[in-house]
Coordinates of C-alpha atoms and ligand atoms in Angstrom, one line a residue:
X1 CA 33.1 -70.8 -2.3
X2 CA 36.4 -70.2 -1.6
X3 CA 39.1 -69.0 -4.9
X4 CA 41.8 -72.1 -5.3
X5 CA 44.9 -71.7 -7.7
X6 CA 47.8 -74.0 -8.5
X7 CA 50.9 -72.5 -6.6
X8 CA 54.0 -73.1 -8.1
X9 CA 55.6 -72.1 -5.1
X10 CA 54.3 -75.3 -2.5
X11 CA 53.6 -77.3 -5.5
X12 CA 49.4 -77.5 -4.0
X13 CA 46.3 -75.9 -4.8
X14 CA 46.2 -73.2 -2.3
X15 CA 43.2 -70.7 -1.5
X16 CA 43.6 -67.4 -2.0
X17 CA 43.3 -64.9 1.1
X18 CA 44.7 -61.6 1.5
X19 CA 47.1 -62.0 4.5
X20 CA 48.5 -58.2 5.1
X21 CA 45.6 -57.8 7.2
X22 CA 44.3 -54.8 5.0
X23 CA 41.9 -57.1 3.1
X24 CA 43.2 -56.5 -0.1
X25 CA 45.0 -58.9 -1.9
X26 CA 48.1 -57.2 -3.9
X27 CA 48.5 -59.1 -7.0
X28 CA 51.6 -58.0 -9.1
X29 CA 52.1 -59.1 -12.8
X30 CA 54.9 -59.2 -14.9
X31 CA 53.8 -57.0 -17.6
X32 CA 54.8 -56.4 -21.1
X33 CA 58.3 -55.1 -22.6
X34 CA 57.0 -52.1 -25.1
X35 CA 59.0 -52.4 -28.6
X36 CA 56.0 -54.0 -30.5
X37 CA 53.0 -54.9 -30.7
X38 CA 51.9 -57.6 -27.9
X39 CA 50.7 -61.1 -29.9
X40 CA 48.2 -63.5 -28.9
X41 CA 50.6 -65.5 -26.6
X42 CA 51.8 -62.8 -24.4
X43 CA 47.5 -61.8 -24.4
X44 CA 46.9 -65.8 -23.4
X45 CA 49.0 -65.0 -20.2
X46 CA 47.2 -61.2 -19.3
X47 CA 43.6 -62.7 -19.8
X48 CA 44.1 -65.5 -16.9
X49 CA 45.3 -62.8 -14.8
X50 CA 42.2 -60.9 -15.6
X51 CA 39.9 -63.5 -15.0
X52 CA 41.6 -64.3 -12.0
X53 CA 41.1 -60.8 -10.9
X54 CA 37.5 -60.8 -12.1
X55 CA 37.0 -64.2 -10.7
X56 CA 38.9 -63.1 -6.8
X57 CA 36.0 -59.7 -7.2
X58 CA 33.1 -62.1 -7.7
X59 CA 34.4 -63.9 -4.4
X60 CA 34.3 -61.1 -2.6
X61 CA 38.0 -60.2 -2.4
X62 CA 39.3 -56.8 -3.2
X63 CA 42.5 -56.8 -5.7
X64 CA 45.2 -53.8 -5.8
X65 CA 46.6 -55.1 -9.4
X66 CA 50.0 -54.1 -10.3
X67 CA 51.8 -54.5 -14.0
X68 CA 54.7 -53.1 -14.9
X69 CA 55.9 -51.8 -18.3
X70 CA 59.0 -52.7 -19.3
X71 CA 60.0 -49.7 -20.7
X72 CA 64.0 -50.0 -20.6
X73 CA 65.6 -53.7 -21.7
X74 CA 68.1 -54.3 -24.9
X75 CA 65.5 -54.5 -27.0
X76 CA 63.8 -51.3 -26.7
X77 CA 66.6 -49.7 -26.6
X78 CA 68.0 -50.9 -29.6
X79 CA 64.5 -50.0 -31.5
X80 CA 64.3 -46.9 -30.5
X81 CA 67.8 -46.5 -31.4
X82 CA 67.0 -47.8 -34.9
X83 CA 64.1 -45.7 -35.5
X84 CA 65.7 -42.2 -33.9
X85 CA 63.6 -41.8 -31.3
X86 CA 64.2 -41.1 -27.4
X87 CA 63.5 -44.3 -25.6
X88 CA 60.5 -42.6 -24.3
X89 CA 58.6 -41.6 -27.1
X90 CA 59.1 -45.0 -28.2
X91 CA 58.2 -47.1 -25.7
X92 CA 55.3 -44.4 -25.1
X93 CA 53.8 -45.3 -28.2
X94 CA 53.6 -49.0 -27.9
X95 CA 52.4 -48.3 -24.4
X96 CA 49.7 -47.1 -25.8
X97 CA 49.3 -49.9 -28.3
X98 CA 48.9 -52.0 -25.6
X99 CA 46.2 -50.2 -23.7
X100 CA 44.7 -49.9 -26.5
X101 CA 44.6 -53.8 -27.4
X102 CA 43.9 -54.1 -23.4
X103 CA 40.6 -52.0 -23.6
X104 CA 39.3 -53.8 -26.9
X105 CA 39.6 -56.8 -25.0
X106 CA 37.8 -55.8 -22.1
X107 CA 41.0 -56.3 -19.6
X108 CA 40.2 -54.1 -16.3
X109 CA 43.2 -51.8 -16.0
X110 CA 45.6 -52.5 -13.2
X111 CA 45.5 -49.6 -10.6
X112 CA 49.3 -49.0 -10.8
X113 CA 51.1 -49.5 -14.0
X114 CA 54.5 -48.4 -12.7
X115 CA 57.8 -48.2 -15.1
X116 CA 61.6 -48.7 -14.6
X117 CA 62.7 -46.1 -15.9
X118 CA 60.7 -43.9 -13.1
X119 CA 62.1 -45.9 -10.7
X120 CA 65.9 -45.7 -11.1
X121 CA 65.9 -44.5 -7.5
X122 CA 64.0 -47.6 -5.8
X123 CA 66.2 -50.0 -7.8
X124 CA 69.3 -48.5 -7.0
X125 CA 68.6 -48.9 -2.8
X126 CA 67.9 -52.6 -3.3
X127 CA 70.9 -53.1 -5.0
X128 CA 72.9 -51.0 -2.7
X129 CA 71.1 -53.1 0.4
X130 CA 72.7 -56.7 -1.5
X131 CA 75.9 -55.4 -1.9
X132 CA 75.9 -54.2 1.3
X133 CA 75.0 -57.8 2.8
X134 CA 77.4 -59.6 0.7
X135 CA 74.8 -61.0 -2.0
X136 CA 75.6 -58.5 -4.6
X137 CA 79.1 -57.5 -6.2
X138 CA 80.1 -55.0 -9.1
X139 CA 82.4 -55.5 -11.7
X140 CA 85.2 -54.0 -14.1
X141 CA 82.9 -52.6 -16.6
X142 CA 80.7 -50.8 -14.2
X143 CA 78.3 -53.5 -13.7
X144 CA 76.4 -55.1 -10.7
X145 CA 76.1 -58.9 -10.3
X146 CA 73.8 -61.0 -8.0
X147 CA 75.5 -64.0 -6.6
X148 CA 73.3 -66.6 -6.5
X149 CA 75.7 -69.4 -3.9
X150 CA 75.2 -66.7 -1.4
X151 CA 71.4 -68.0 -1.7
X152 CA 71.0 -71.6 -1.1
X153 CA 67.5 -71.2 -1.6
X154 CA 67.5 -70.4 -5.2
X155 CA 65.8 -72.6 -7.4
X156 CA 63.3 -73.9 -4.7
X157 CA 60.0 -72.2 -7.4
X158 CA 61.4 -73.5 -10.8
X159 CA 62.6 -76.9 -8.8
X160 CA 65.8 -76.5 -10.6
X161 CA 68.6 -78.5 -10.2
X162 CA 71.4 -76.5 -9.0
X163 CA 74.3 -79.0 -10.1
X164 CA 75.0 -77.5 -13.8
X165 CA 74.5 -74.2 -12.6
X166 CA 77.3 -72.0 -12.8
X167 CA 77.5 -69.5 -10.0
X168 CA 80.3 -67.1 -12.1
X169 CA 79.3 -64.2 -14.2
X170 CA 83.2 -63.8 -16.2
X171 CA 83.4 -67.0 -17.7
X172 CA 86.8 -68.5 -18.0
X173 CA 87.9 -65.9 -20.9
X174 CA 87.6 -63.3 -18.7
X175 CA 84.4 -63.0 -20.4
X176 CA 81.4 -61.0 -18.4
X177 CA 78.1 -61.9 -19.4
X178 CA 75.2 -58.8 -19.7
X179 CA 72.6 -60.6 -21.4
X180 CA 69.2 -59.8 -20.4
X181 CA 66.7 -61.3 -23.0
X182 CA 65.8 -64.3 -21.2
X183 CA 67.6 -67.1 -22.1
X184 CA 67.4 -70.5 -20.1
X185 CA 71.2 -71.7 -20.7
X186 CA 72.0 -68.2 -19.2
X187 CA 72.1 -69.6 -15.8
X188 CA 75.3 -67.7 -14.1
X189 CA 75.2 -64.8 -12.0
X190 CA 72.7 -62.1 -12.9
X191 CA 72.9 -58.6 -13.6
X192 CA 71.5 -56.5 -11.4
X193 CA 72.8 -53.2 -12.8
X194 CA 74.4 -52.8 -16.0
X195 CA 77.8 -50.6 -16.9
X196 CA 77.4 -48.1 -19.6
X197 CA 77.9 -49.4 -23.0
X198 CA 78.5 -47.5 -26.3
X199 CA 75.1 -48.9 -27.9
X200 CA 72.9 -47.9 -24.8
X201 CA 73.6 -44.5 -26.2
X202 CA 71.6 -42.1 -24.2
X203 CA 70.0 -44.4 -21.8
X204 CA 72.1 -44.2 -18.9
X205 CA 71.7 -43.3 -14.9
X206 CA 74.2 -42.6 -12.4
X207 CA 74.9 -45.2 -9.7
X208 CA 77.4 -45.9 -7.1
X209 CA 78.9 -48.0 -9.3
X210 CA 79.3 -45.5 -12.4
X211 CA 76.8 -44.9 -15.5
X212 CA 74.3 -48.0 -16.3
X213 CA 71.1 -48.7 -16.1
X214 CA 69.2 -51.5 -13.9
X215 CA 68.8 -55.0 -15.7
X216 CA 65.8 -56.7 -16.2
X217 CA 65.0 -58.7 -12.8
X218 CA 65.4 -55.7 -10.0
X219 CA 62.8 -53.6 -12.2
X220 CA 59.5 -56.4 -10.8
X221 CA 61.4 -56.6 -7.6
X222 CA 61.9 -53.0 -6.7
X223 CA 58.4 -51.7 -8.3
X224 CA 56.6 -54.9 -6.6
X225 CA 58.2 -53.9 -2.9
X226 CA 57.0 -50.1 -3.5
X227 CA 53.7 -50.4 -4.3
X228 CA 52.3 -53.8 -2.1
X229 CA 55.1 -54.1 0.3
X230 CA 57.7 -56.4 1.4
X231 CA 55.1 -59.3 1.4
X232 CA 52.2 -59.4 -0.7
X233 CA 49.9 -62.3 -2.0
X234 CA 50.4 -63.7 -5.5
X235 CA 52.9 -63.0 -8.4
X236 CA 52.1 -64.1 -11.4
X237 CA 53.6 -64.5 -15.5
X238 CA 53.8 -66.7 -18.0
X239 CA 55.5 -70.1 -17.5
X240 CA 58.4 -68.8 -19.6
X241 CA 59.4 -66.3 -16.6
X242 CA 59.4 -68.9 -13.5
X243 CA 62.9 -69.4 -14.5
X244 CA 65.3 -67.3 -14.1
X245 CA 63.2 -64.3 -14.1
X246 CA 60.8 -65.5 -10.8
X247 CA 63.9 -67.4 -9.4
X248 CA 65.5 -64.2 -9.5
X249 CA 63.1 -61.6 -8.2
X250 CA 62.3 -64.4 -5.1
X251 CA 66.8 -64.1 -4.5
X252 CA 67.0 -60.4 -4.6
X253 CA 63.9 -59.9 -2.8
X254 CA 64.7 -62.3 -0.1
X255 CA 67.7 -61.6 0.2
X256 CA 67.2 -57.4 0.5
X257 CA 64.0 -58.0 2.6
X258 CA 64.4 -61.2 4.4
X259 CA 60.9 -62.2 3.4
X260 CA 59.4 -63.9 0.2
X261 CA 57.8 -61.4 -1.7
X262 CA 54.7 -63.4 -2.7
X263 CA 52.8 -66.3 -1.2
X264 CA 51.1 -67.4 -3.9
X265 CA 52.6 -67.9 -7.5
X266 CA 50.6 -68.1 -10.7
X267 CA 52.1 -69.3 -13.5
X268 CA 49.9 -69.4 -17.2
X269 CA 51.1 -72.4 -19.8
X270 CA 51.8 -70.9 -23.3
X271 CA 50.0 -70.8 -26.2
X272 CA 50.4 -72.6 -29.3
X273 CA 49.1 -71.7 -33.0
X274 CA 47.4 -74.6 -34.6
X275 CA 49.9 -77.5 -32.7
X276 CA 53.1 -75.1 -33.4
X277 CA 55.4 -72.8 -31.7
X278 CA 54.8 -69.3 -32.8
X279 CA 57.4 -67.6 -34.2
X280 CA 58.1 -65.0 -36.6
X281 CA 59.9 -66.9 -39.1
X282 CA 56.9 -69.8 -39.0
X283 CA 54.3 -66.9 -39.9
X284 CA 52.3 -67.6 -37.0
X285 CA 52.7 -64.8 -34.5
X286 CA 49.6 -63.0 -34.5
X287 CA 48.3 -59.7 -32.8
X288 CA 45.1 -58.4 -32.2
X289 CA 44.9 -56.3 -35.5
X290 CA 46.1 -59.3 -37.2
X291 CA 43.1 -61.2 -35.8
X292 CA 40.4 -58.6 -37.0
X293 CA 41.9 -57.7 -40.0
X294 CA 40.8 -61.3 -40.7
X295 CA 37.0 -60.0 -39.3
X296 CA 37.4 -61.5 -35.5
X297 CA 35.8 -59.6 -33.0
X298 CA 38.0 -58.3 -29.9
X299 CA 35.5 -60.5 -27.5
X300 CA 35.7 -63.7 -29.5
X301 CA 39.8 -63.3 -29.3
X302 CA 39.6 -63.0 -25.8
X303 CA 36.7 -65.8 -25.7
X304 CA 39.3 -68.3 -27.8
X305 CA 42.2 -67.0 -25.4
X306 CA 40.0 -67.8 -22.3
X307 CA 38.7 -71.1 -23.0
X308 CA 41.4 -73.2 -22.7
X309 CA 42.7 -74.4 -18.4
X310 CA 45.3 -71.7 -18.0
X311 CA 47.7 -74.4 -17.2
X312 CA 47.6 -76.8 -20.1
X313 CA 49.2 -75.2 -23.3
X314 CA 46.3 -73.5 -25.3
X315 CA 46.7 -74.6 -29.0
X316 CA 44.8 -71.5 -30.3
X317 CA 43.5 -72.4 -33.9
X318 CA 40.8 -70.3 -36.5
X319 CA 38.5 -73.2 -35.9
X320 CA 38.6 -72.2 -32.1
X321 CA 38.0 -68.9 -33.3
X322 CA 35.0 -69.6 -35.2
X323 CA 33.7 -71.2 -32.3
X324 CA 34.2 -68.5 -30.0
X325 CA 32.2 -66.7 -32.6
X326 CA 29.2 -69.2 -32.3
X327 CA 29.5 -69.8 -28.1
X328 CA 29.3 -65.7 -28.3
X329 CA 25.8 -66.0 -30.2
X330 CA 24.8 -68.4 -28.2
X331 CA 25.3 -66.6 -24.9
X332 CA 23.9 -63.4 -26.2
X333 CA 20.6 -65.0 -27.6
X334 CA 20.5 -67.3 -24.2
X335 CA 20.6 -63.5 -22.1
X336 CA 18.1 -62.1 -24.0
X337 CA 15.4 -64.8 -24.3
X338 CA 16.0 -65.2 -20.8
X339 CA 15.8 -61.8 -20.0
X340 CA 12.4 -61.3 -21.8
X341 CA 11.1 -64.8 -20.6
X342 CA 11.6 -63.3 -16.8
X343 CA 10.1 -60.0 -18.1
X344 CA 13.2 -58.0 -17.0
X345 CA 14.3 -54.7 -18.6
X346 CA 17.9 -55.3 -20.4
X347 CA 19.1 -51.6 -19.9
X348 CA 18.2 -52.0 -16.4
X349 CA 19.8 -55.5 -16.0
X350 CA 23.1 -54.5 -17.3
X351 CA 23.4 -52.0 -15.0
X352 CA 23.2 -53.9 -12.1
X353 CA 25.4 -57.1 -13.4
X354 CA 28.2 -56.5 -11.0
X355 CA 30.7 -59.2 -8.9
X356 CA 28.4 -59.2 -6.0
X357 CA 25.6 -61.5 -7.1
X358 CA 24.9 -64.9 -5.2
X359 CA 26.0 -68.1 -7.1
X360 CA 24.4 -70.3 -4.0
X361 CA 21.8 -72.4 -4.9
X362 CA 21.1 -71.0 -8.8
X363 CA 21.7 -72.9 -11.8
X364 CA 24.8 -71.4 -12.3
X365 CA 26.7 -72.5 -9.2
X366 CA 28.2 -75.0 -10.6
X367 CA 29.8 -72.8 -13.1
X368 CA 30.8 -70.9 -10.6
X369 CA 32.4 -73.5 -8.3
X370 CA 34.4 -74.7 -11.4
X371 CA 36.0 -71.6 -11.6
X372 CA 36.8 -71.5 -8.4
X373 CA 38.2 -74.5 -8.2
X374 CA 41.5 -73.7 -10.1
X375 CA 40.3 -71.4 -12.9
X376 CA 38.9 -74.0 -14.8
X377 CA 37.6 -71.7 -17.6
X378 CA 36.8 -75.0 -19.8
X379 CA 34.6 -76.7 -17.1
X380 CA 33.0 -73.6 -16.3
X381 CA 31.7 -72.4 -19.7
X382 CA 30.5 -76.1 -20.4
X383 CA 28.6 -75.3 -17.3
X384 CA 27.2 -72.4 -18.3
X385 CA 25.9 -73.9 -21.6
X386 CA 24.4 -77.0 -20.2
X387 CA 22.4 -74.5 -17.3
X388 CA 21.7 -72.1 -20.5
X389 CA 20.2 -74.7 -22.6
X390 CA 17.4 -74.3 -20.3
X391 CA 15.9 -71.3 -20.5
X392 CA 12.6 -71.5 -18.6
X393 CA 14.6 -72.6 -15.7
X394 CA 17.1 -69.3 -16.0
X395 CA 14.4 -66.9 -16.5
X396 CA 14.6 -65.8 -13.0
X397 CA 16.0 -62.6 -11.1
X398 CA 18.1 -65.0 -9.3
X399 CA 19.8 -67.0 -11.9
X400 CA 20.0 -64.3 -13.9
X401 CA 22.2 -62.2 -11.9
X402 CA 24.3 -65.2 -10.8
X403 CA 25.2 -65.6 -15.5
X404 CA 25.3 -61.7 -14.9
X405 CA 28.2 -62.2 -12.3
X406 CA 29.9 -65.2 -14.2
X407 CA 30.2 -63.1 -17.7
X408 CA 31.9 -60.5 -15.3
X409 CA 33.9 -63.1 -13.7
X410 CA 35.1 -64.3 -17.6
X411 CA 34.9 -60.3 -18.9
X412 CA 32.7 -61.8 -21.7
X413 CA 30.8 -58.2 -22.7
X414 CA 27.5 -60.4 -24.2
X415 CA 25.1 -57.7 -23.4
X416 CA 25.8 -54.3 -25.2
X417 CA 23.8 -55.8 -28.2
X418 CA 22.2 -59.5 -28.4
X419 CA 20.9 -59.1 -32.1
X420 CA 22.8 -62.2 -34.3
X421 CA 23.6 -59.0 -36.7
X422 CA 25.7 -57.3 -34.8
X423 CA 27.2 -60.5 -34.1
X424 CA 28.1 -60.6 -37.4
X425 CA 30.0 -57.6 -37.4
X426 CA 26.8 -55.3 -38.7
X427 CA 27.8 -51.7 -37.0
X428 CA 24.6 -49.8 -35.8
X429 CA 24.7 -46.2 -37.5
X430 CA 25.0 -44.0 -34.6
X431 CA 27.9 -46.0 -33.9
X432 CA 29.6 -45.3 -36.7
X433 CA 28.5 -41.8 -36.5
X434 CA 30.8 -41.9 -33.5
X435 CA 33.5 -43.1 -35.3
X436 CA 33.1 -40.6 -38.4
X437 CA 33.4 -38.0 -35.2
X438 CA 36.1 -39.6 -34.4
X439 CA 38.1 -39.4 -37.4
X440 CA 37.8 -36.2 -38.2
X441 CA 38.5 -34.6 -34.5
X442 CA 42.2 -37.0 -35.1
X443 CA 42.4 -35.6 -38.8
X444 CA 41.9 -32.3 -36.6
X445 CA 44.4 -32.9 -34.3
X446 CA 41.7 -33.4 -31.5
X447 CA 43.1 -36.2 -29.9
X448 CA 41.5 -35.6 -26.7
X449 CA 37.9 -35.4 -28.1
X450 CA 38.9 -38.2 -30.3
X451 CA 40.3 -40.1 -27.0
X452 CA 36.6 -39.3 -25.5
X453 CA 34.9 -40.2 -28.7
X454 CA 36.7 -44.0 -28.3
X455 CA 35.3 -43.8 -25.0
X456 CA 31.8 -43.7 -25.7
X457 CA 32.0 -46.3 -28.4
X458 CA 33.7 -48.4 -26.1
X459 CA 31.3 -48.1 -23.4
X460 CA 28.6 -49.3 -26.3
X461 CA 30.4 -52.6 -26.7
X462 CA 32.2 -51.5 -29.8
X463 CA 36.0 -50.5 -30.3
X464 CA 37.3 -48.3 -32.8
X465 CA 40.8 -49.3 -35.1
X466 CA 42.5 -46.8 -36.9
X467 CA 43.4 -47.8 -40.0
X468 CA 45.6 -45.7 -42.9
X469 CA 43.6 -43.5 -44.3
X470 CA 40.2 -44.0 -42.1
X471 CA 39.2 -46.1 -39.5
X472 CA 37.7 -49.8 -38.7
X473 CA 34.8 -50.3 -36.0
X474 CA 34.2 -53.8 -34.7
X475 CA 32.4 -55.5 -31.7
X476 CA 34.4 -55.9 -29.0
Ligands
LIG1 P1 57.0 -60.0 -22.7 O1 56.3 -58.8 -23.3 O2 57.8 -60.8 -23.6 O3 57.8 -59.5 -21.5 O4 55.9 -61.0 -22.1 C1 54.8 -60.6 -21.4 C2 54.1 -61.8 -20.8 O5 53.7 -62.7 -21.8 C3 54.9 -62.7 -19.9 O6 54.2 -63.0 -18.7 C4 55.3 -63.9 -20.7 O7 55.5 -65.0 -19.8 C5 54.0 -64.1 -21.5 N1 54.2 -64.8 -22.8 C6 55.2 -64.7 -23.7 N2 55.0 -65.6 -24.7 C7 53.9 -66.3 -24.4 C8 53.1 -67.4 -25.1 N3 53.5 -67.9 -26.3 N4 52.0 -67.8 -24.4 C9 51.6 -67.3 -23.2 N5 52.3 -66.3 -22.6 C10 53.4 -65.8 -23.2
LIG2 ZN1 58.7 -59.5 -13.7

């Protein structure tokens, strides 16, 4: 069965191949801006694009994943600034936040996980090559501007209409416009590169044009181009970024390369928190630790995040939550009454649940073609539970290895530990052994036995969250 995915580009469902002839399909994500912590919505969007990644493995297909890290914008500039710290060591530490957050939730890593601010050089040709062919022009202030009438093209992705848009970046005041936290009324001229300005403070490069640094749209383009090519399959983000951020990339690409950089676009709705918006000043923007400081495991966040069609807006409530926590249980005592029912060794099972297995003709396949059929994460799980409700008729190598495949397709970790107490948060001792270990070798100063210690825990289907003065060890 073939891999099928709403393009936002041709407006069909389209089936995913690789086309560059190499057999892998490049797959390049807008990744996240490190200043804080990333909440549940910004998670909503990285989980599709892990399932689809799991999902396009199961099928066969092999992936080179790419994410960026925005590691240079106003924002984290201004943070840093606030807190005194280089932009690096700033951003450095969120990045590792997010990895962190990443791991618990069982995201595979992208193989290249490239940042801006290493690739000053790489920007700097592209917009060299549009102001070279007419598309680009620099400013007063030091600034570089993308001119989008010198694309007639632009707005084919978002289907935006192109009558209210104004094509000028200096307003009528003489005004220029440098904003770069996405804004949808900010529809003139882009930046591309952005003159130097007092509260950039040490965050500057040298350019053609005078000290700046790139703006926020020529970062995906530039770091896509390097590391899949020209052309590549499918570019994805969350439905807030189709316009202008996509619009834009798909300009300056096009218009440097002469090619569309992706043939496939894969947009994710956004998440909701119990029928509202979230926001900071409504209370509801949550993160990870905010979720299991409230005793949710790692796996039933990403569970709750999952379930929902990644095009429909997922209203993510506690009751969803809870019932993540119950569909867990149910999956993990499902596995292991099948497993014994079949007679099948669980160590040795779990070793060889892997994206290979045959979907064809087990009880499963429908579960499967669900998923292939658009992501539909909903359809599939009901699936799942209607074949699992009958356990006789799983308790074979061959339907077993087909749920084996379909938890890796969904990145649902079921099988570390099926007993309802662990379930329940219970942490085995030698487990938290580990994480005494742990905490002392930090306390120590040990970071990279502490780093290997996380490891192993993590590799036992548990993940490790440091807390004040100790630490917290939940299932992930
Ligand atoms: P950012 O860190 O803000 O650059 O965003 C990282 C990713 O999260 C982007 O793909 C955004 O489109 C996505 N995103 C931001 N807010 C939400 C939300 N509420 N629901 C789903 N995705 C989101
Ligand atoms: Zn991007």
């Amino acid at each position: 069965m073939s891999v099928r995915i709403s393009n936002t580009l041709t407006r069909t469902k389209d089936e995913l191949q690789p086309a560059n002839g190499s057999g892998t399909f490049g797959m390049y994500c807008c990744g996240p801006t490190v200043y804080g912590p990333s909440h549940i919505g910004n998670f909503r969007t990285f989980l599709a694009q892990d399932v689809l990644r799991r999902t396009l493995e199961c099928a066969g297909i092999k992936v080179k994943h790419v994410r960026n890290i925005t590691d240079v914008d106003d924002k984290t500039i201004r943070e840093s600034r606030n807190k005194g710290m280089s932009l690096r060591q700033f951003t450095s530490g969120w990045e590792d936040k997010f990895h962190k957050d990443c791991d618990a939730l069982n995201m595979l890593r992208p193989q290249v996980e490239p940042r801006p601010t290493e690739h000053i050089k790489e920007q700097l040709d592209m917009i060299s090559t549009l102001v070279d062919k007419g598309h680009a022009y620099p400013v007063s202030d030091g600034s570089v501007y993308f001119r989008i009438s010198s694309f007639p093209q632009y707005g084919e992705l978002s289907g935006l209409d192109k009558s209210g848009l104004s094509t000028q970046s200096v307003n009528s005041a003489g005004e220029v416009n440098t904003a770069d936290e996405y804004e949808r009324d900010n529809v003139s001229d882009f930046a591309l590169w952005k003159g130097r300005k007092p509260e950039d403070g040490e965050n500057f490069w040298k350019s053609p044009w005078g000290e700046g640094r790139p703006g926020w749209h020529i970062e995906c383009s530039a770091m896509a181009r390097k590391y899949l090519g020209d052309s590549f399959d499918l570019h994805g983000g969350g439905v807030d970024l189709c316009f202008p951020h996509h619009e834009n990339e798909i300009a300056q690409s096009f218009c440097t390369t002469g090619v569309v950089p992706a043939r496939y676009w894969f947009h994710s709705a956004h998440l909701m928190v119990e029928g509202a918006k979230m926001s900071k000043k409504l209370g509801n923007l949550y993160t990870l630790d905010d979720l299991v400081a409230k005793g949710y495991t790692p796996m039933q966040v990403r569970y709750a995040l999952i379930s929902g069609h990644y095009r429909q807006q997922l209203n993510f409530t506690f009751k969803g939550l809870d019932d993540a926590k119950s569909a867990l249980l149910k999956l993990r005592k499902f596995a292991d009454a099948a497993l014994k029912k079949a007679g099948v060794d669980k160590k040795e099972f779990v070793a060889t649940v892997a994206p290979g297995a045959k979907f064809e003709g087990t009880r499963f396949e429908p579960a499967w073609n669900a998923l292939c059929d658009d992501l539909n994460v909903p359809k599939a799980l009901g699936e799942i539970f209607a074949a699992a409700s009958k356990v006789d008729e799983c308790a074979n190598r061959a339907d077993l290895s087909a749920f084996g495949a379909l938890m890796y397709a969904l990145g649902l970790d079921i099988f570390a530990d099926a007993s309802e107490a662990s379930e329940d948060g219970q942490v085995p001792a030698e487990i938290l052994q580990l994480a005494k270990e742990r905490f002392e070798a930090r306390k120590a100063g040990d970071y990279a036995r502490a780093d290997l210690i996380r490891a192993k825990i993590s590799e036992a289907g548990w993940t490790v969250f440091d807390k004040k003065d100790g630490f917290d060890v939940k299932r992930r």
